[in-house]
PDB file of C-alpha atoms in Angstrom:
ATOM      1  CA  MET A  41      16.448-108.462 -38.767  1.00  0.00           C
ATOM      2  CA  VAL A  42      17.406-106.820 -35.485  1.00  0.00           C
ATOM      3  CA  LEU A  43      16.619-103.117 -35.501  1.00  0.00           C
ATOM      4  CA  SER A  44      18.954-100.412 -34.319  1.00  0.00           C
ATOM      5  CA  LEU A  45      16.635 -97.559 -33.384  1.00  0.00           C
ATOM      6  CA  SER A  46      17.410 -93.887 -32.909  1.00  0.00           C
ATOM      7  CA  VAL A  47      15.408 -90.691 -32.873  1.00  0.00           C
ATOM      8  CA  ASP A  48      16.839 -87.321 -33.823  1.00  0.00           C
ATOM      9  CA  ASN A  49      14.670 -84.205 -34.021  1.00  0.00           C
ATOM     10  CA  GLY A  50      11.578 -86.362 -34.274  1.00  0.00           C
ATOM     11  CA  GLY A  51      13.010 -88.716 -36.916  1.00  0.00           C
ATOM     12  CA  ILE A  52      13.585 -92.456 -36.779  1.00  0.00           C
ATOM     13  CA  GLU A  53      16.334 -94.517 -38.334  1.00  0.00           C
ATOM     14  CA  SER A  54      16.642 -98.293 -38.519  1.00  0.00           C
ATOM     15  CA  GLY A  55      19.149-100.860 -39.700  1.00  0.00           C
ATOM     16  CA  ASN A  56      20.999-104.068 -38.892  1.00  0.00           C
ATOM     17  CA  SER A  57      22.856-104.027 -35.596  1.00  0.00           C
ATOM     18  CA  GLU A  58      24.851-106.040 -33.135  1.00  0.00           C
ATOM     19  CA  PRO A  59      23.731-106.249 -29.488  1.00  0.00           C
ATOM     20  CA  ARG A  60      24.272-103.106 -27.424  1.00  0.00           C
ATOM     21  CA  GLU A  61      27.871-102.896 -26.264  1.00  0.00           C
ATOM     22  CA  ASP A  62      26.888-102.267 -22.642  1.00  0.00           C
ATOM     23  CA  SER A  63      24.478-105.192 -22.478  1.00  0.00           C
ATOM     24  CA  GLY A  64      24.385-108.909 -23.050  1.00  0.00           C
ATOM     25  CA  LYS A  65      24.215-112.140 -21.111  1.00  0.00           C
ATOM     26  CA  SER A  66      27.610-111.640 -19.496  1.00  0.00           C
ATOM     27  CA  ARG A  67      26.209-108.643 -17.652  1.00  0.00           C
ATOM     28  CA  TYR A  68      23.742-110.782 -15.672  1.00  0.00           C
ATOM     29  CA  LYS A  69      25.656-113.116 -13.380  1.00  0.00           C
ATOM     30  CA  ASP A  70      22.792-114.074 -11.065  1.00  0.00           C
ATOM     31  CA  LYS A  71      19.026-113.873 -11.325  1.00  0.00           C
ATOM     32  CA  LEU A  72      17.608-111.123 -13.485  1.00  0.00           C
ATOM     33  CA  LYS A  73      16.192-108.515 -11.103  1.00  0.00           C
ATOM     34  CA  ILE A  74      12.944-106.936 -12.318  1.00  0.00           C
ATOM     35  CA  VAL A  75      10.753-104.048 -11.126  1.00  0.00           C
ATOM     36  CA  LEU A  76       7.118-103.914 -12.253  1.00  0.00           C
ATOM     37  CA  ALA A  77       5.313-100.566 -12.555  1.00  0.00           C
ATOM     38  CA  ASP A  78       1.606-100.358 -13.410  1.00  0.00           C
ATOM     39  CA  ASP A  79      -1.188 -98.495 -11.673  1.00  0.00           C
ATOM     40  CA  HIS A  80      -3.449-101.568 -11.781  1.00  0.00           C
ATOM     41  CA  THR A  81      -2.675-104.075  -9.035  1.00  0.00           C
ATOM     42  CA  LEU A  82      -4.295-106.923 -10.970  1.00  0.00           C
ATOM     43  CA  VAL A  83      -2.051-106.248 -13.967  1.00  0.00           C
ATOM     44  CA  ARG A  84       1.057-106.368 -11.771  1.00  0.00           C
ATOM     45  CA  GLN A  85      -0.115-109.570 -10.141  1.00  0.00           C
ATOM     46  CA  GLY A  86      -0.789-111.079 -13.549  1.00  0.00           C
ATOM     47  CA  ILE A  87       2.701-110.220 -14.774  1.00  0.00           C
ATOM     48  CA  GLU A  88       4.234-111.600 -11.593  1.00  0.00           C
ATOM     49  CA  THR A  89       2.339-114.867 -12.074  1.00  0.00           C
ATOM     50  CA  LEU A  90       3.356-114.982 -15.738  1.00  0.00           C
ATOM     51  CA  LEU A  91       7.044-114.601 -14.910  1.00  0.00           C
ATOM     52  CA  SER A  92       7.057-116.830 -11.834  1.00  0.00           C
ATOM     53  CA  GLY A  93       7.600-119.922 -13.970  1.00  0.00           C
ATOM     54  CA  ASN A  94      11.085-118.735 -14.929  1.00  0.00           C
ATOM     55  CA  ASP A  95      13.471-119.259 -12.015  1.00  0.00           C
ATOM     56  CA  THR A  96      16.037-116.891 -13.542  1.00  0.00           C
ATOM     57  CA  PHE A  97      13.697-113.929 -12.977  1.00  0.00           C
ATOM     58  CA  GLU A  98      13.293-112.218  -9.591  1.00  0.00           C
ATOM     59  CA  ILE A  99      10.612-109.553  -9.018  1.00  0.00           C
ATOM     60  CA  VAL A 100      12.272-107.205  -6.516  1.00  0.00           C
ATOM     61  CA  GLY A 101       9.576-104.522  -6.367  1.00  0.00           C
ATOM     62  CA  GLN A 102       6.207-103.327  -7.637  1.00  0.00           C
ATOM     63  CA  ALA A 103       5.063 -99.735  -8.108  1.00  0.00           C
ATOM     64  CA  GLY A 104       1.777 -98.014  -8.873  1.00  0.00           C
ATOM     65  CA  ASP A 105       3.157 -94.783 -10.365  1.00  0.00           C
ATOM     66  CA  GLY A 106       6.324 -93.352 -11.863  1.00  0.00           C
ATOM     67  CA  TYR A 107       7.658 -91.820  -8.659  1.00  0.00           C
ATOM     68  CA  GLU A 108       7.304 -95.107  -6.785  1.00  0.00           C
ATOM     69  CA  ALA A 109       9.013 -96.884  -9.679  1.00  0.00           C
ATOM     70  CA  LEU A 110      12.002 -94.516  -9.525  1.00  0.00           C
ATOM     71  CA  GLU A 111      12.349 -95.039  -5.774  1.00  0.00           C
ATOM     72  CA  LEU A 112      12.329 -98.822  -6.207  1.00  0.00           C
ATOM     73  CA  ILE A 113      14.822 -98.699  -9.070  1.00  0.00           C
ATOM     74  CA  GLU A 114      17.224 -96.552  -7.070  1.00  0.00           C
ATOM     75  CA  GLU A 115      16.816 -98.839  -4.060  1.00  0.00           C
ATOM     76  CA  HIS A 116      17.053-102.250  -5.747  1.00  0.00           C
ATOM     77  CA  GLU A 117      19.103-101.450  -8.890  1.00  0.00           C
ATOM     78  CA  PRO A 118      17.145-103.901 -11.062  1.00  0.00           C
ATOM     79  CA  ASP A 119      18.387-105.103 -14.431  1.00  0.00           C
ATOM     80  CA  ILE A 120      15.024-104.467 -16.105  1.00  0.00           C
ATOM     81  CA  ALA A 121      12.001-102.307 -15.327  1.00  0.00           C
ATOM     82  CA  ILE A 122       8.699-103.232 -16.958  1.00  0.00           C
ATOM     83  CA  ILE A 123       6.793 -99.946 -17.012  1.00  0.00           C
ATOM     84  CA  ASP A 124       3.271 -99.020 -18.054  1.00  0.00           C
ATOM     85  CA  ILE A 125       3.338 -95.886 -20.196  1.00  0.00           C
ATOM     86  CA  SER A 126       0.182 -94.372 -18.633  1.00  0.00           C
ATOM     87  CA  MET A 127       0.470 -94.060 -14.852  1.00  0.00           C
ATOM     88  CA  PRO A 128      -0.696 -91.397 -12.370  1.00  0.00           C
ATOM     89  CA  ARG A 129       1.489 -88.627 -10.915  1.00  0.00           C
ATOM     90  CA  LEU A 130       4.464 -89.433 -13.195  1.00  0.00           C
ATOM     91  CA  ASN A 131       3.799 -91.363 -16.395  1.00  0.00           C
ATOM     92  CA  GLY A 132       6.043 -94.116 -17.679  1.00  0.00           C
ATOM     93  CA  LEU A 133       7.668 -91.995 -20.382  1.00  0.00           C
ATOM     94  CA  GLU A 134       8.814 -89.380 -17.874  1.00  0.00           C
ATOM     95  CA  ALA A 135       9.940 -92.090 -15.457  1.00  0.00           C
ATOM     96  CA  ALA A 136      12.073 -93.645 -18.216  1.00  0.00           C
ATOM     97  CA  ARG A 137      13.584 -90.258 -19.043  1.00  0.00           C
ATOM     98  CA  LYS A 138      14.566 -89.822 -15.413  1.00  0.00           C
ATOM     99  CA  ILE A 139      16.118 -93.305 -15.325  1.00  0.00           C
ATOM    100  CA  GLU A 140      18.259 -92.243 -18.286  1.00  0.00           C
ATOM    101  CA  GLU A 141      19.075 -88.816 -16.830  1.00  0.00           C
ATOM    102  CA  LYS A 142      20.109 -90.308 -13.483  1.00  0.00           C
ATOM    103  CA  GLY A 143      22.408 -92.787 -15.233  1.00  0.00           C
ATOM    104  CA  LEU A 144      20.672 -95.762 -13.625  1.00  0.00           C
ATOM    105  CA  ASP A 145      21.815 -99.090 -15.070  1.00  0.00           C
ATOM    106  CA  THR A 146      18.302-100.404 -15.703  1.00  0.00           C
ATOM    107  CA  GLU A 147      16.844-101.330 -19.079  1.00  0.00           C
ATOM    108  CA  VAL A 148      13.222-100.284 -19.648  1.00  0.00           C
ATOM    109  CA  ILE A 149      10.540-102.328 -21.377  1.00  0.00           C
ATOM    110  CA  PHE A 150       7.338-100.382 -21.900  1.00  0.00           C
ATOM    111  CA  LEU A 151       4.059-102.206 -21.510  1.00  0.00           C
ATOM    112  CA  SER A 152       1.205-100.314 -23.134  1.00  0.00           C
ATOM    113  CA  MET A 153      -2.252-100.553 -24.628  1.00  0.00           C
ATOM    114  CA  TYR A 154      -1.346 -97.828 -27.152  1.00  0.00           C
ATOM    115  CA  ASP A 155       0.115 -98.442 -30.612  1.00  0.00           C
ATOM    116  CA  ASP A 156      -0.093 -94.969 -32.164  1.00  0.00           C
ATOM    117  CA  GLU A 157       2.978 -93.254 -33.556  1.00  0.00           C
ATOM    118  CA  GLY A 158       3.171 -90.500 -30.948  1.00  0.00           C
ATOM    119  CA  TYR A 159       3.655 -92.952 -28.095  1.00  0.00           C
ATOM    120  CA  ILE A 160       6.122 -95.032 -30.110  1.00  0.00           C
ATOM    121  CA  ARG A 161       8.311 -92.037 -31.009  1.00  0.00           C
ATOM    122  CA  ARG A 162       8.335 -90.784 -27.433  1.00  0.00           C
ATOM    123  CA  ALA A 163       9.119 -94.238 -26.077  1.00  0.00           C
ATOM    124  CA  ILE A 164      12.122 -94.653 -28.365  1.00  0.00           C
ATOM    125  CA  LYS A 165      13.416 -91.195 -27.481  1.00  0.00           C
ATOM    126  CA  THR A 166      13.605 -92.171 -23.800  1.00  0.00           C
ATOM    127  CA  GLY A 167      16.198 -94.820 -24.674  1.00  0.00           C
ATOM    128  CA  ALA A 168      13.896 -97.717 -23.776  1.00  0.00           C
ATOM    129  CA  SER A 169      14.904-101.231 -24.845  1.00  0.00           C
ATOM    130  CA  GLY A 170      11.426-102.561 -25.557  1.00  0.00           C
ATOM    131  CA  TYR A 171       7.817-101.694 -26.326  1.00  0.00           C
ATOM    132  CA  LEU A 172       5.250-104.421 -25.766  1.00  0.00           C
ATOM    133  CA  LEU A 173       1.490-104.180 -26.239  1.00  0.00           C
ATOM    134  CA  LYS A 174      -0.472-105.406 -23.231  1.00  0.00           C
ATOM    135  CA  GLU A 175      -2.614-107.602 -25.451  1.00  0.00           C
ATOM    136  CA  ASP A 176       0.563-109.464 -26.471  1.00  0.00           C
ATOM    137  CA  ALA A 177       2.097-109.717 -22.994  1.00  0.00           C
ATOM    138  CA  ILE A 178       1.055-113.302 -22.264  1.00  0.00           C
ATOM    139  CA  ASP A 179       2.699-114.589 -25.434  1.00  0.00           C
ATOM    140  CA  GLU A 180       5.648-112.212 -25.726  1.00  0.00           C
ATOM    141  CA  LEU A 181       6.767-110.798 -22.370  1.00  0.00           C
ATOM    142  CA  GLU A 182       9.253-113.539 -21.515  1.00  0.00           C
ATOM    143  CA  GLU A 183      10.680-113.374 -25.047  1.00  0.00           C
ATOM    144  CA  ALA A 184      10.998-109.593 -24.736  1.00  0.00           C
ATOM    145  CA  ILE A 185      12.867-109.899 -21.446  1.00  0.00           C
ATOM    146  CA  GLU A 186      15.223-112.523 -22.869  1.00  0.00           C
ATOM    147  CA  SER A 187      15.889-110.328 -25.915  1.00  0.00           C
ATOM    148  CA  VAL A 188      16.784-107.366 -23.728  1.00  0.00           C
ATOM    149  CA  ARG A 189      18.865-109.657 -21.496  1.00  0.00           C
ATOM    150  CA  SER A 190      20.837-110.595 -24.626  1.00  0.00           C
ATOM    151  CA  GLY A 191      21.420-106.965 -25.541  1.00  0.00           C
ATOM    152  CA  TYR A 192      18.760-106.428 -28.201  1.00  0.00           C
ATOM    153  CA  HIS A 193      15.697-104.217 -28.471  1.00  0.00           C
ATOM    154  CA  TYR A 194      12.273-105.862 -28.584  1.00  0.00           C
ATOM    155  CA  MET A 195       9.126-104.502 -30.186  1.00  0.00           C
ATOM    156  CA  SER A 196       5.710-106.145 -30.544  1.00  0.00           C
ATOM    157  CA  PRO A 197       5.021-106.905 -34.252  1.00  0.00           C
ATOM    158  CA  PRO A 198       2.440-104.084 -34.653  1.00  0.00           C
ATOM    159  CA  ILE A 199       4.918-101.627 -33.114  1.00  0.00           C
ATOM    160  CA  LEU A 200       7.668-102.843 -35.408  1.00  0.00           C
ATOM    161  CA  SER A 201       5.372-102.423 -38.418  1.00  0.00           C
ATOM    162  CA  SER A 202       4.629 -98.837 -37.382  1.00  0.00           C
ATOM    163  CA  LEU A 203       8.350 -98.146 -37.026  1.00  0.00           C
ATOM    164  CA  VAL A 204       9.017 -99.482 -40.511  1.00  0.00           C
ATOM    165  CA  GLU A 205       6.219 -97.326 -41.945  1.00  0.00           C
ATOM    166  CA  MET A 206       7.570 -94.239 -40.184  1.00  0.00           C
ATOM    167  CA  THR A 207      11.062 -94.962 -41.486  1.00  0.00           C
ATOM    168  CA  GLU A 208       9.833 -95.451 -45.041  1.00  0.00           C
ATOM    169  CA  ARG A 209       7.975 -92.127 -44.960  1.00  0.00           C
ATOM    170  CA  GLY A 210      11.214 -90.399 -44.041  1.00  0.00           C
ATOM    171  CA  LEU A 211      12.147 -87.738 -41.528  1.00  0.00           C
ATOM    172  CA  LYS A 212      10.254 -84.848 -43.153  1.00  0.00           C
ATOM    173  CA  ALA A 213       6.904 -86.606 -42.723  1.00  0.00           C
ATOM    174  CA  ILE A 214       7.265 -86.821 -38.960  1.00  0.00           C
ATOM    175  CA  GLU A 215       5.787 -83.933 -36.992  1.00  0.00           C
ATOM    176  CA  PRO A 216       7.867 -82.404 -34.173  1.00  0.00           C
ATOM    177  CA  ASP A 217       6.715 -83.455 -30.722  1.00  0.00           C
ATOM    178  CA  VAL A 218       4.859 -80.565 -29.091  1.00  0.00           C
ATOM    179  CA  LEU A 219       5.982 -81.768 -25.643  1.00  0.00           C
ATOM    180  CA  ASP A 220       9.643 -81.247 -26.558  1.00  0.00           C
ATOM    181  CA  GLN A 221       9.249 -77.499 -26.042  1.00  0.00           C
ATOM    182  CA  LEU A 222       8.625 -78.121 -22.335  1.00  0.00           C
ATOM    183  CA  THR A 223      11.296 -78.797 -19.737  1.00  0.00           C
ATOM    184  CA  ALA A 224      11.219 -82.045 -17.773  1.00  0.00           C
ATOM    185  CA  ARG A 225       9.828 -80.201 -14.742  1.00  0.00           C
ATOM    186  CA  GLU A 226       7.155 -78.512 -16.835  1.00  0.00           C
ATOM    187  CA  ARG A 227       6.070 -81.910 -18.211  1.00  0.00           C
ATOM    188  CA  GLU A 228       5.797 -83.243 -14.664  1.00  0.00           C
ATOM    189  CA  ILE A 229       3.690 -80.292 -13.584  1.00  0.00           C
ATOM    190  CA  LEU A 230       1.580 -80.514 -16.733  1.00  0.00           C
ATOM    191  CA  GLN A 231       0.560 -84.054 -15.799  1.00  0.00           C
ATOM    192  CA  LEU A 232      -0.106 -83.180 -12.164  1.00  0.00           C
ATOM    193  CA  ILE A 233      -2.295 -80.212 -13.135  1.00  0.00           C
ATOM    194  CA  ALA A 234      -4.170 -82.343 -15.669  1.00  0.00           C
ATOM    195  CA  GLU A 235      -4.873 -84.883 -12.930  1.00  0.00           C
ATOM    196  CA  GLY A 236      -6.556 -82.178 -10.864  1.00  0.00           C
ATOM    197  CA  ASN A 237      -3.864 -81.295  -8.327  1.00  0.00           C
ATOM    198  CA  SER A 238      -3.700 -77.784  -6.885  1.00  0.00           C
ATOM    199  CA  ASN A 239      -0.485 -75.737  -6.833  1.00  0.00           C
ATOM    200  CA  LYS A 240      -0.086 -76.592  -3.125  1.00  0.00           C
ATOM    201  CA  GLU A 241      -0.546 -80.315  -3.762  1.00  0.00           C
ATOM    202  CA  ILE A 242       1.951 -80.218  -6.627  1.00  0.00           C
ATOM    203  CA  ALA A 243       4.443 -78.344  -4.456  1.00  0.00           C
ATOM    204  CA  ASP A 244       4.126 -81.043  -1.791  1.00  0.00           C
ATOM    205  CA  ILE A 245       4.576 -83.868  -4.320  1.00  0.00           C
ATOM    206  CA  LEU A 246       7.674 -82.272  -5.866  1.00  0.00           C
ATOM    207  CA  SER A 247       9.071 -80.830  -2.613  1.00  0.00           C
ATOM    208  CA  ARG A 248       9.150 -77.370  -4.157  1.00  0.00           C
ATOM    209  CA  SER A 249       7.645 -74.032  -3.167  1.00  0.00           C
ATOM    210  CA  VAL A 250       4.183 -73.007  -4.341  1.00  0.00           C
ATOM    211  CA  GLU A 251       5.755 -69.983  -6.032  1.00  0.00           C
ATOM    212  CA  THR A 252       8.087 -72.227  -8.026  1.00  0.00           C
ATOM    213  CA  VAL A 253       5.127 -74.317  -9.150  1.00  0.00           C
ATOM    214  CA  ARG A 254       3.235 -71.168 -10.162  1.00  0.00           C
ATOM    215  CA  THR A 255       6.205 -70.058 -12.270  1.00  0.00           C
ATOM    216  CA  HIS A 256       6.469 -73.395 -14.059  1.00  0.00           C
ATOM    217  CA  ARG A 257       2.709 -73.438 -14.546  1.00  0.00           C
ATOM    218  CA  ALA A 258       2.730 -69.991 -16.146  1.00  0.00           C
ATOM    219  CA  ASN A 259       5.649 -70.918 -18.406  1.00  0.00           C
ATOM    220  CA  LEU A 260       4.094 -74.131 -19.697  1.00  0.00           C
ATOM    221  CA  MET A 261       0.734 -72.446 -20.275  1.00  0.00           C
ATOM    222  CA  GLU A 262       2.432 -69.753 -22.346  1.00  0.00           C
ATOM    223  CA  LYS A 263       4.417 -72.292 -24.386  1.00  0.00           C
ATOM    224  CA  LEU A 264       1.336 -74.422 -25.090  1.00  0.00           C
ATOM    225  CA  ASP A 265      -0.994 -71.441 -25.565  1.00  0.00           C
ATOM    226  CA  VAL A 266      -3.490 -72.772 -23.030  1.00  0.00           C
ATOM    227  CA  HIS A 267      -5.328 -70.555 -20.578  1.00  0.00           C
ATOM    228  CA  SER A 268      -6.970 -72.694 -17.900  1.00  0.00           C
ATOM    229  CA  ALA A 269      -6.712 -75.966 -16.018  1.00  0.00           C
ATOM    230  CA  LYS A 270      -9.507 -77.284 -18.236  1.00  0.00           C
ATOM    231  CA  GLU A 271      -7.479 -76.566 -21.382  1.00  0.00           C
ATOM    232  CA  ILE A 272      -4.399 -78.136 -19.787  1.00  0.00           C
ATOM    233  CA  ARG A 273      -6.361 -81.317 -19.105  1.00  0.00           C
ATOM    234  CA  GLU A 274      -7.746 -81.366 -22.645  1.00  0.00           C
ATOM    235  CA  PHE A 275      -4.224 -80.976 -24.029  1.00  0.00           C
ATOM    236  CA  ALA A 276      -2.864 -83.718 -21.769  1.00  0.00           C
ATOM    237  CA  LEU A 277      -5.605 -86.116 -22.840  1.00  0.00           C
ATOM    238  CA  ARG A 278      -5.096 -85.307 -26.511  1.00  0.00           C
ATOM    239  CA  GLU A 279      -1.324 -85.817 -26.326  1.00  0.00           C
ATOM    240  CA  GLY A 280      -1.507 -88.951 -24.192  1.00  0.00           C
ATOM    241  CA  VAL A 281       0.133 -87.440 -21.105  1.00  0.00           C
ATOM    242  CA  ILE A 282      -2.752 -88.838 -19.059  1.00  0.00           C
ATOM    243  CA  LYS A 283      -5.287 -91.487 -20.004  1.00  0.00           C
ATOM    244  CA  ASP A 284      -9.026 -91.018 -20.318  1.00  0.00           C
ATOM    245  CA  GLU A 285     -10.516 -93.158 -17.579  1.00  0.00           C
ATOM    246  CA  ASP A 286     -13.926 -92.958 -19.275  1.00  0.00           C
ATOM    247  CA  LYS A 287     -12.718 -94.959 -22.272  1.00  0.00           C
TER     248      LYS A 287
END
């Protein structure tokens, strides 16, 4: 069964579907252009080596964080972006949201070590076409790319099982996402604060004034009921906005 996935107010629906109308093999006339985004160079090199055996794939760029990934996608207009969910400065989920918001014609396949429901729900809500566990990448990545090339979604089996379980529980059993109360800019700043950046450093990264950053910071702290940078970091770790490097 091919799943048609949608998320509405935190809920998930599934069912039989045809390929996406705006996708399919006819869309790709030449080589499939791919951007890789992962903050670990060795992971990117491993993926590049894994895909090098298929002469219909072309790696047109590699990025170490979400902002770099967006720049490469806008520059090269790839067909597919393979994006790690947990990256510094701008995580993969926020990068995928921006790809969607900008109307960029690039399908996203998430590559992640996480299989919990929170990540899965957020990934689907970005409009991504695939979610692949890193432990399954060697065996499944090429299949995932070919599925997306053909217009379908692709999920690793454990992810698919979680989706089925969530669907069977029904919409009422799914908790609202606490991050949905924040604006896109507030989510960006939340991550940057949690990573230890000062207001000045954040202003430089976002090309905004320090006062604007302070305003967003105050707003997100009020919405989340947190009162210090330490509490912001604890929240970000708990909700998966940043990853715990000690684990």
